[in-house]
Short mmCIF file of C-alpha atoms in Angstrom, two decimals:
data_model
loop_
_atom_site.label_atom_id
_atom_site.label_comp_id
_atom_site.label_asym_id
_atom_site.label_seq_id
_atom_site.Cartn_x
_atom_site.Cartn_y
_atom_site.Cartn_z
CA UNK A 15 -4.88 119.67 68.81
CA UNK A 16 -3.85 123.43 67.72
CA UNK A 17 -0.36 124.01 67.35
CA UNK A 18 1.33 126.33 69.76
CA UNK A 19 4.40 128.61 68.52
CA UNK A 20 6.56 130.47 70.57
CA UNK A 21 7.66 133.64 68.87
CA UNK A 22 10.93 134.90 70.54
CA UNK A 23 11.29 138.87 71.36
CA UNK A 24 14.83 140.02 71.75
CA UNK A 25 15.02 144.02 72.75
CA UNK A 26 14.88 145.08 69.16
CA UNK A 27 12.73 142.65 67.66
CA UNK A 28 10.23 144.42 65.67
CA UNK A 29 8.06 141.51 63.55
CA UNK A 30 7.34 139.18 66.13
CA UNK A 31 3.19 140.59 66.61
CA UNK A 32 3.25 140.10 62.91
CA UNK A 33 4.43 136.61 63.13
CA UNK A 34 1.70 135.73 65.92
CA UNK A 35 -0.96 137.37 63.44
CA UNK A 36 -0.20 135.28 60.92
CA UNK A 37 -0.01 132.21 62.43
CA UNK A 38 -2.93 132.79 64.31
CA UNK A 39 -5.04 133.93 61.33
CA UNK A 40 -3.68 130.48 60.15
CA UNK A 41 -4.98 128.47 62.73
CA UNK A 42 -2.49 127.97 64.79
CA UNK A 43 -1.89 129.85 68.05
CA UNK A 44 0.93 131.75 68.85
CA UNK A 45 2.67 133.11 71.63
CA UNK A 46 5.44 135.59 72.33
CA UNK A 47 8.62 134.51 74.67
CA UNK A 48 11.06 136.68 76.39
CA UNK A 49 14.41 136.14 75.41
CA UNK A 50 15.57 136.59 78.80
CA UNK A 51 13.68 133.28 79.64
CA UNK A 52 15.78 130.12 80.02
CA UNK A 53 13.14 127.88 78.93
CA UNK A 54 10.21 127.46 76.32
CA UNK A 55 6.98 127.80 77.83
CA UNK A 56 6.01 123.91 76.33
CA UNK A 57 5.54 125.35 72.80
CA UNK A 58 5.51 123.09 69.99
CA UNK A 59 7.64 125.69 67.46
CA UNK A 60 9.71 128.16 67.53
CA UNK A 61 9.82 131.44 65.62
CA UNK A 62 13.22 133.87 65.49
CA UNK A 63 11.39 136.68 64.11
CA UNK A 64 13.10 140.35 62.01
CA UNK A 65 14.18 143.21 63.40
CA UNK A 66 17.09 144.41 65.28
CA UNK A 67 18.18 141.82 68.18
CA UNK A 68 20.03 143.47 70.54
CA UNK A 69 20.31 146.72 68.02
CA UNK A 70 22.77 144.78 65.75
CA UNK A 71 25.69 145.62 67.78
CA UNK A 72 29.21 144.35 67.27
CA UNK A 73 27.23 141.81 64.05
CA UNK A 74 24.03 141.13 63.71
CA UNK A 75 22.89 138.19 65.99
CA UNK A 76 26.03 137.88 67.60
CA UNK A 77 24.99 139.21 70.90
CA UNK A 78 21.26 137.70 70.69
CA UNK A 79 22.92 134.27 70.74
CA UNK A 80 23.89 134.53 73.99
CA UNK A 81 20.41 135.62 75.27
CA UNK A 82 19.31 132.89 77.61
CA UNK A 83 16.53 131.39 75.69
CA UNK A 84 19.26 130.55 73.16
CA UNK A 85 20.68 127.54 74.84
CA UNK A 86 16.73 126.21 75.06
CA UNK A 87 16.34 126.73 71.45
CA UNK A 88 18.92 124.95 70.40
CA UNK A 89 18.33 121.74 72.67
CA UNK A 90 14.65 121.97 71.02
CA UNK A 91 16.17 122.17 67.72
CA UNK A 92 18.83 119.32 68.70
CA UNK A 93 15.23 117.18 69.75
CA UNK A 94 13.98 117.59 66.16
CA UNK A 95 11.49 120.90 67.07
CA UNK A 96 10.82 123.20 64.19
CA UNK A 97 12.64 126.11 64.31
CA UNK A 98 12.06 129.04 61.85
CA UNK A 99 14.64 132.03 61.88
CA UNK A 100 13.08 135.04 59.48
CA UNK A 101 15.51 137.60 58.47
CA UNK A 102 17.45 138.89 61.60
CA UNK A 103 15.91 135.22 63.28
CA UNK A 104 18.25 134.04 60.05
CA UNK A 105 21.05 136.07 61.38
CA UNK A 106 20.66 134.68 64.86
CA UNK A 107 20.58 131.14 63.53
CA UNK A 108 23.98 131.67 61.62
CA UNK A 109 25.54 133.01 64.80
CA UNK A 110 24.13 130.45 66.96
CA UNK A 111 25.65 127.83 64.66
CA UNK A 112 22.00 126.15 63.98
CA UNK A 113 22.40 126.78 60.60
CA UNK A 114 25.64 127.12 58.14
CA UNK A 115 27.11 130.21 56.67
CA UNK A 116 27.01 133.62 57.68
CA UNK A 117 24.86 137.19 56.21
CA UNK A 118 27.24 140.20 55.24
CA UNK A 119 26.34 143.51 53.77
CA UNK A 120 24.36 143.64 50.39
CA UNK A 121 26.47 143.72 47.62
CA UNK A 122 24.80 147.33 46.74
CA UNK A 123 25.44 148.42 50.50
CA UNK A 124 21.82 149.25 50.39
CA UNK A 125 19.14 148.70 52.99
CA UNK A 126 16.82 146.62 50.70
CA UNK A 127 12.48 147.39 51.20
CA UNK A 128 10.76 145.83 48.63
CA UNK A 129 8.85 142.59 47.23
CA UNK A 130 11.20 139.59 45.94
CA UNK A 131 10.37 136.43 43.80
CA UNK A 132 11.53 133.53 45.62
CA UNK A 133 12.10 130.15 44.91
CA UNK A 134 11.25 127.10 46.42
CA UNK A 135 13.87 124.63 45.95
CA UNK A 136 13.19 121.86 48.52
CA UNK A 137 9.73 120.92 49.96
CA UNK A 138 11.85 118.79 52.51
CA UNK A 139 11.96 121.09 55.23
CA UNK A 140 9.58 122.04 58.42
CA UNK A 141 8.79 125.44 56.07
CA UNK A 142 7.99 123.91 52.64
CA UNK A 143 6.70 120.61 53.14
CA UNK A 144 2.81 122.00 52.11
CA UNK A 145 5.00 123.99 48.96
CA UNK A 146 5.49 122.71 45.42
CA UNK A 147 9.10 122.55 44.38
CA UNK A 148 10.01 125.20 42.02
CA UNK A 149 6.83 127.77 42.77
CA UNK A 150 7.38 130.98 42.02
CA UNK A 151 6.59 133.06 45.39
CA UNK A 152 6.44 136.69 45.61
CA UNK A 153 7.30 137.76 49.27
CA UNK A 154 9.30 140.80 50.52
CA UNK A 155 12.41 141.00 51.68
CA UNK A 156 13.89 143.69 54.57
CA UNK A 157 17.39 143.71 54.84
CA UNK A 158 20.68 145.46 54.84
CA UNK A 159 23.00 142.10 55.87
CA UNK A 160 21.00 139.47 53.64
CA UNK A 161 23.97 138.59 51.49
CA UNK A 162 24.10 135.12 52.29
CA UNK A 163 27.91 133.59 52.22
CA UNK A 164 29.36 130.15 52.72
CA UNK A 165 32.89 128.31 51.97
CA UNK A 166 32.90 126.05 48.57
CA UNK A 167 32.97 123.05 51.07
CA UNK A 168 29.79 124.25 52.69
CA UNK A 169 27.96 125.05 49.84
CA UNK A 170 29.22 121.75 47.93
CA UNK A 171 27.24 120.14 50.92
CA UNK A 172 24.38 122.10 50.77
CA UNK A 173 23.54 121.61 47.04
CA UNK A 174 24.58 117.64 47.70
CA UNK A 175 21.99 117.10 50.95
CA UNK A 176 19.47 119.47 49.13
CA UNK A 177 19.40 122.13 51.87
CA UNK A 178 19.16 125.20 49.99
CA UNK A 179 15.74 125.85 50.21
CA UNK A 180 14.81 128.98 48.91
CA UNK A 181 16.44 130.87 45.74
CA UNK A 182 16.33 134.41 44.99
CA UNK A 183 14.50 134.53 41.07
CA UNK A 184 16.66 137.88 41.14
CA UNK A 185 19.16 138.14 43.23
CA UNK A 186 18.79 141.28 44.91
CA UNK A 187 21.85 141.55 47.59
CA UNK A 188 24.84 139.45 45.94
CA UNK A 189 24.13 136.43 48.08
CA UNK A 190 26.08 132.99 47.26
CA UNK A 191 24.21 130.63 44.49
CA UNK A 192 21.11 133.41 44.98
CA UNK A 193 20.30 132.01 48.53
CA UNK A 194 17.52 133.42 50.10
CA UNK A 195 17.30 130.69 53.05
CA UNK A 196 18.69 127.04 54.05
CA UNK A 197 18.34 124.46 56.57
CA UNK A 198 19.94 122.52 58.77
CA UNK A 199 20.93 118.46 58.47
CA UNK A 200 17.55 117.65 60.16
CA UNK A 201 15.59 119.48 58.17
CA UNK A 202 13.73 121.44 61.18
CA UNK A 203 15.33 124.32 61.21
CA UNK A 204 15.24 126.42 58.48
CA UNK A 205 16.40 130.07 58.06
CA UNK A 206 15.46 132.71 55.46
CA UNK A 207 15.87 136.30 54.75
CA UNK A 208 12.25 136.91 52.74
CA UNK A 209 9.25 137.55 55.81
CA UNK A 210 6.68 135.20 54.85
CA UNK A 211 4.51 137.04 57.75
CA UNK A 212 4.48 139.93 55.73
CA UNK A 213 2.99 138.28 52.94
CA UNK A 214 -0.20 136.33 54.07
CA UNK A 215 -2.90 138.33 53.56
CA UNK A 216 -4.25 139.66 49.76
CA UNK A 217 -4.43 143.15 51.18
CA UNK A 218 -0.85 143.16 52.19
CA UNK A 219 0.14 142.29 48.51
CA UNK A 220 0.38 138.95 48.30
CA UNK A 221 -0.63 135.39 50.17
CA UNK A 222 2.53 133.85 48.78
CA UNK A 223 3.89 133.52 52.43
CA UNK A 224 0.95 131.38 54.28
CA UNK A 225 1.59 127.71 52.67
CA UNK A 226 4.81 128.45 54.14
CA UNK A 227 4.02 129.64 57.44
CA UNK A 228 0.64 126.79 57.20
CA UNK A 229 3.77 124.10 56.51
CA UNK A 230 5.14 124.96 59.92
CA UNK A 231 2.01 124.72 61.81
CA UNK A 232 1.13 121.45 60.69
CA UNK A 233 4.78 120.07 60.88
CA UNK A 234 3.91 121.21 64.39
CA UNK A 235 1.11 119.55 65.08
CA UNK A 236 2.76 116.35 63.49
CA UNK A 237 5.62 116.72 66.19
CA UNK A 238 2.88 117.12 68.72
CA UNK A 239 1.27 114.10 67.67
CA UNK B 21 47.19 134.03 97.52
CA UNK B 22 46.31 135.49 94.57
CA UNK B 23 48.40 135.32 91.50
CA UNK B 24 50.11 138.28 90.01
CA UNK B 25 47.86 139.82 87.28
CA UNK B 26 49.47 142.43 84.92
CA UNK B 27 47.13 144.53 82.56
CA UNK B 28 47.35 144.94 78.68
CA UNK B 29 46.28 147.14 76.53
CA UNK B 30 44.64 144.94 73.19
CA UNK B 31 44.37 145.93 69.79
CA UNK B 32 41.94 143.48 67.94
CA UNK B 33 41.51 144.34 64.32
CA UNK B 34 38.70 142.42 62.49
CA UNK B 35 38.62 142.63 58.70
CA UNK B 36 36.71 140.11 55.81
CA UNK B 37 38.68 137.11 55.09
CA UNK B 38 40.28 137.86 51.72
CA UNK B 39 38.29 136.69 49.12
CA UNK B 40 34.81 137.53 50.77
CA UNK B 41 33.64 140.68 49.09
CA UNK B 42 33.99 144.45 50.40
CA UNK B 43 31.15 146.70 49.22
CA UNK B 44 32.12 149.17 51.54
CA UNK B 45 35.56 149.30 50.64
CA UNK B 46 35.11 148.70 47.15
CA UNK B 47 32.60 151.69 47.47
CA UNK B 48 35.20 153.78 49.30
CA UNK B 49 37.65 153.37 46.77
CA UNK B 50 34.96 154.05 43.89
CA UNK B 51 34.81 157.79 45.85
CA UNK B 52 38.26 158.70 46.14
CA UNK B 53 39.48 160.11 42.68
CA UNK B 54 36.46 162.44 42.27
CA UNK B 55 38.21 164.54 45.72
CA UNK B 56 41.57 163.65 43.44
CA UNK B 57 43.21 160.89 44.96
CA UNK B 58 44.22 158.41 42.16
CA UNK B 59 46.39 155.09 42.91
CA UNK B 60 44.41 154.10 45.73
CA UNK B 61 44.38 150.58 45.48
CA UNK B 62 42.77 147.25 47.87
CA UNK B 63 40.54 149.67 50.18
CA UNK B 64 39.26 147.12 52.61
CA UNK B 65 36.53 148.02 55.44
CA UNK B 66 37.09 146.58 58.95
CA UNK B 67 36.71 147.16 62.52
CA UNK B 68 38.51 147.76 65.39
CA UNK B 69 38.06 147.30 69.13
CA UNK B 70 40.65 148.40 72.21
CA UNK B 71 40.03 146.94 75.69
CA UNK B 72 42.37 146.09 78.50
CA UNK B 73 43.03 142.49 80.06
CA UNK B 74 44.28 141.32 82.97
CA UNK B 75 46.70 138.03 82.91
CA UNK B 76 49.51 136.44 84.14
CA UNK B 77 51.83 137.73 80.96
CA UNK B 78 51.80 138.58 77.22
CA UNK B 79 51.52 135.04 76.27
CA UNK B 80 48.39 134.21 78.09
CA UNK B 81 46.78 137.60 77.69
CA UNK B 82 46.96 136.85 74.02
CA UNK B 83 45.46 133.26 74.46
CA UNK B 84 42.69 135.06 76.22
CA UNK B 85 41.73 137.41 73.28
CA UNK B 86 42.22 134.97 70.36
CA UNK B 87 39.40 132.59 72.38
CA UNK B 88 37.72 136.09 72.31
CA UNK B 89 37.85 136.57 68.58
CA UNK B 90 37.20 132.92 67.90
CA UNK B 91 34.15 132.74 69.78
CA UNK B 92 32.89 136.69 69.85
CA UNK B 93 34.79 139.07 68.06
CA UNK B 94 34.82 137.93 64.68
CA UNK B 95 32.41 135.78 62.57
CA UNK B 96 34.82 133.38 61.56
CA UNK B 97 32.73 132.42 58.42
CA UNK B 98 33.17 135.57 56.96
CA UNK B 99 35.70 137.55 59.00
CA UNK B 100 39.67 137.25 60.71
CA UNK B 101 41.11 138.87 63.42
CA UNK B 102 45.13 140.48 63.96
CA UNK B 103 45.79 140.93 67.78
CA UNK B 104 48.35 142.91 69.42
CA UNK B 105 48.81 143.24 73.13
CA UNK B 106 50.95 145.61 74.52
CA UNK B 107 51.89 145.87 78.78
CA UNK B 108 50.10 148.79 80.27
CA UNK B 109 53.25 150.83 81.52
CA UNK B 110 53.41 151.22 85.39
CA UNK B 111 50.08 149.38 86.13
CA UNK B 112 49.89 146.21 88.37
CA UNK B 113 46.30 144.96 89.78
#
């Protein structure tokens, strides 16, 4: 059975064709949802792709989490479904509560374009099971609010339950402990700043991102199982 | 019968909670001596918004925009909120 995952466009969202690409040139098959849609159209994953939800206004995320699909998401996420937030999808994740912490400006206060080295630091998550812990993997980052931030309590918790799961090698916007994505007590939802989309194919640069979008398609077809 | 609703006008400041970091203000201050103006000191960046509520009176009104912030306004991870609610002169709805 092919895994089916439901890539969420919010007006504004401007990665979610390259997230159905790659999955699809992954094997698994992807489809987009409107935000303004109450309910997931029986898809075994969801994706919260980059971009500009709702053009950032008042923070970013904070208005997408009110778009109606949001209260769907989050009773799939509740139910154990894989959810993946990339980048603004991150953002929306923080707002939404699914995941801890919150992304302010870069430290540099500038819009960051460029290739990162990230880290994995957990395979125990929908996004890194197929991963080895502590590769090296060179995927870009897109960002002008990536600087991931958390109370001591929260990221005591984090580092205890093992839920930071990717590390910046570099850390490129001043984020807490060099986070570059975490996930939630379950384990199925994960959010991260780097676009492993952008990074699945040799011609784009590097192929670093597919065992991590591949991990989510065959978590999915696990939970389909 | 409706109840007696009396508009005010809302201040809602948001600023980072102190101890989360300020590039922008820490950039702003960085700026100010080259135009000349030294002893500027603790530049933080915030935002605010102005809007008018209706409610029964100042107490409730300000009820009404602190579940605001909490829930809306502010990211409460990374940001606070200072309210102040003043009675629209002359106005009853």
């Amino acid at each position: 059975m092919t895994a089916k995952v439901g890539v969420v466009l919010f007006p504004g969202s401007n990665c979610e064709q390259d997230v159905v690409e790659a999955i699809r040139s992954l094997g698994g098959e992807a489809e987009v949802l409107w935000h303004g849609d109450a309910h997931l159209q029986a898809v075994d994953a969801v994706v919260l792709p980059g971009g500009f939800a709702h053009g950032d206004y008042l923070r970013p995320g904070a208005i997408a989490r009110f778009s109606p699909i949001m209260g769907a998401v989050a009773e799939f996420a509740r139910e154990g479904g894989p959810v993946v937030g990339i980048c603004n999808g991150f953002q929306v994740l923080t707002e939404a509560g699914l995941v801890p912490g919150a992304l302010q400006k870069n430290r540099g206060l500038k819009f960051l374009c460029r290739m990162a080295e990230v880290r994995v630091e957990t395979t125990n998550s929908v996004l890194t099971r197929g991963a080895d812990a502590g590769a090296v993997l060179r995927i870009p980052i897109n960002h002008f609010e990536g600087n991931y931030t958390c109370d001591e309590r929260t990221l005591a918790r984090l580092r205890d339950e093992d839920r930071i799961v990717f590390t910046y090698v570099d850390n490129p916007n001043g984020s807490m402990a060099d986070i570059a994505g975490v996930c939630n007590e379950g384990r199925n939802v994960v959010g991260l700043m780097p676009h492993p989309e952008r990074a699945c194919n040799e011609l784009l640069g590097s192929a670093d991102g597919a065992v991590l979008l591949r991990s989510l398609v065959d978590a999915t077809i696990a939970v389909t199982r | 019968m409706t109840a007696v609703a009396t508009r005010f006008a809302v201040l809602v400041e948001v600023q980072l909670r102190p101890g989360i970091a300020d590039p922008q203000g820490a950039t702003i201050e960085r700026a100010l001596p080259a135009l000349g103006f030294v002893g500027v000191h603790d530049v933080r960046v915030g935002k605010a918004m102005r809007f008018e509520v209706e409610a029964a009176d100042e107490a409730s009104a300000r009820r009404l925009v602190e579940d605001m912030c909490e829930r809306f306004l502010t990211n409460p991870v990374i940001e606070e909120a200072s309210v102040s609610v003043t009675q629209v002169a002359g106005v009853a709805s």
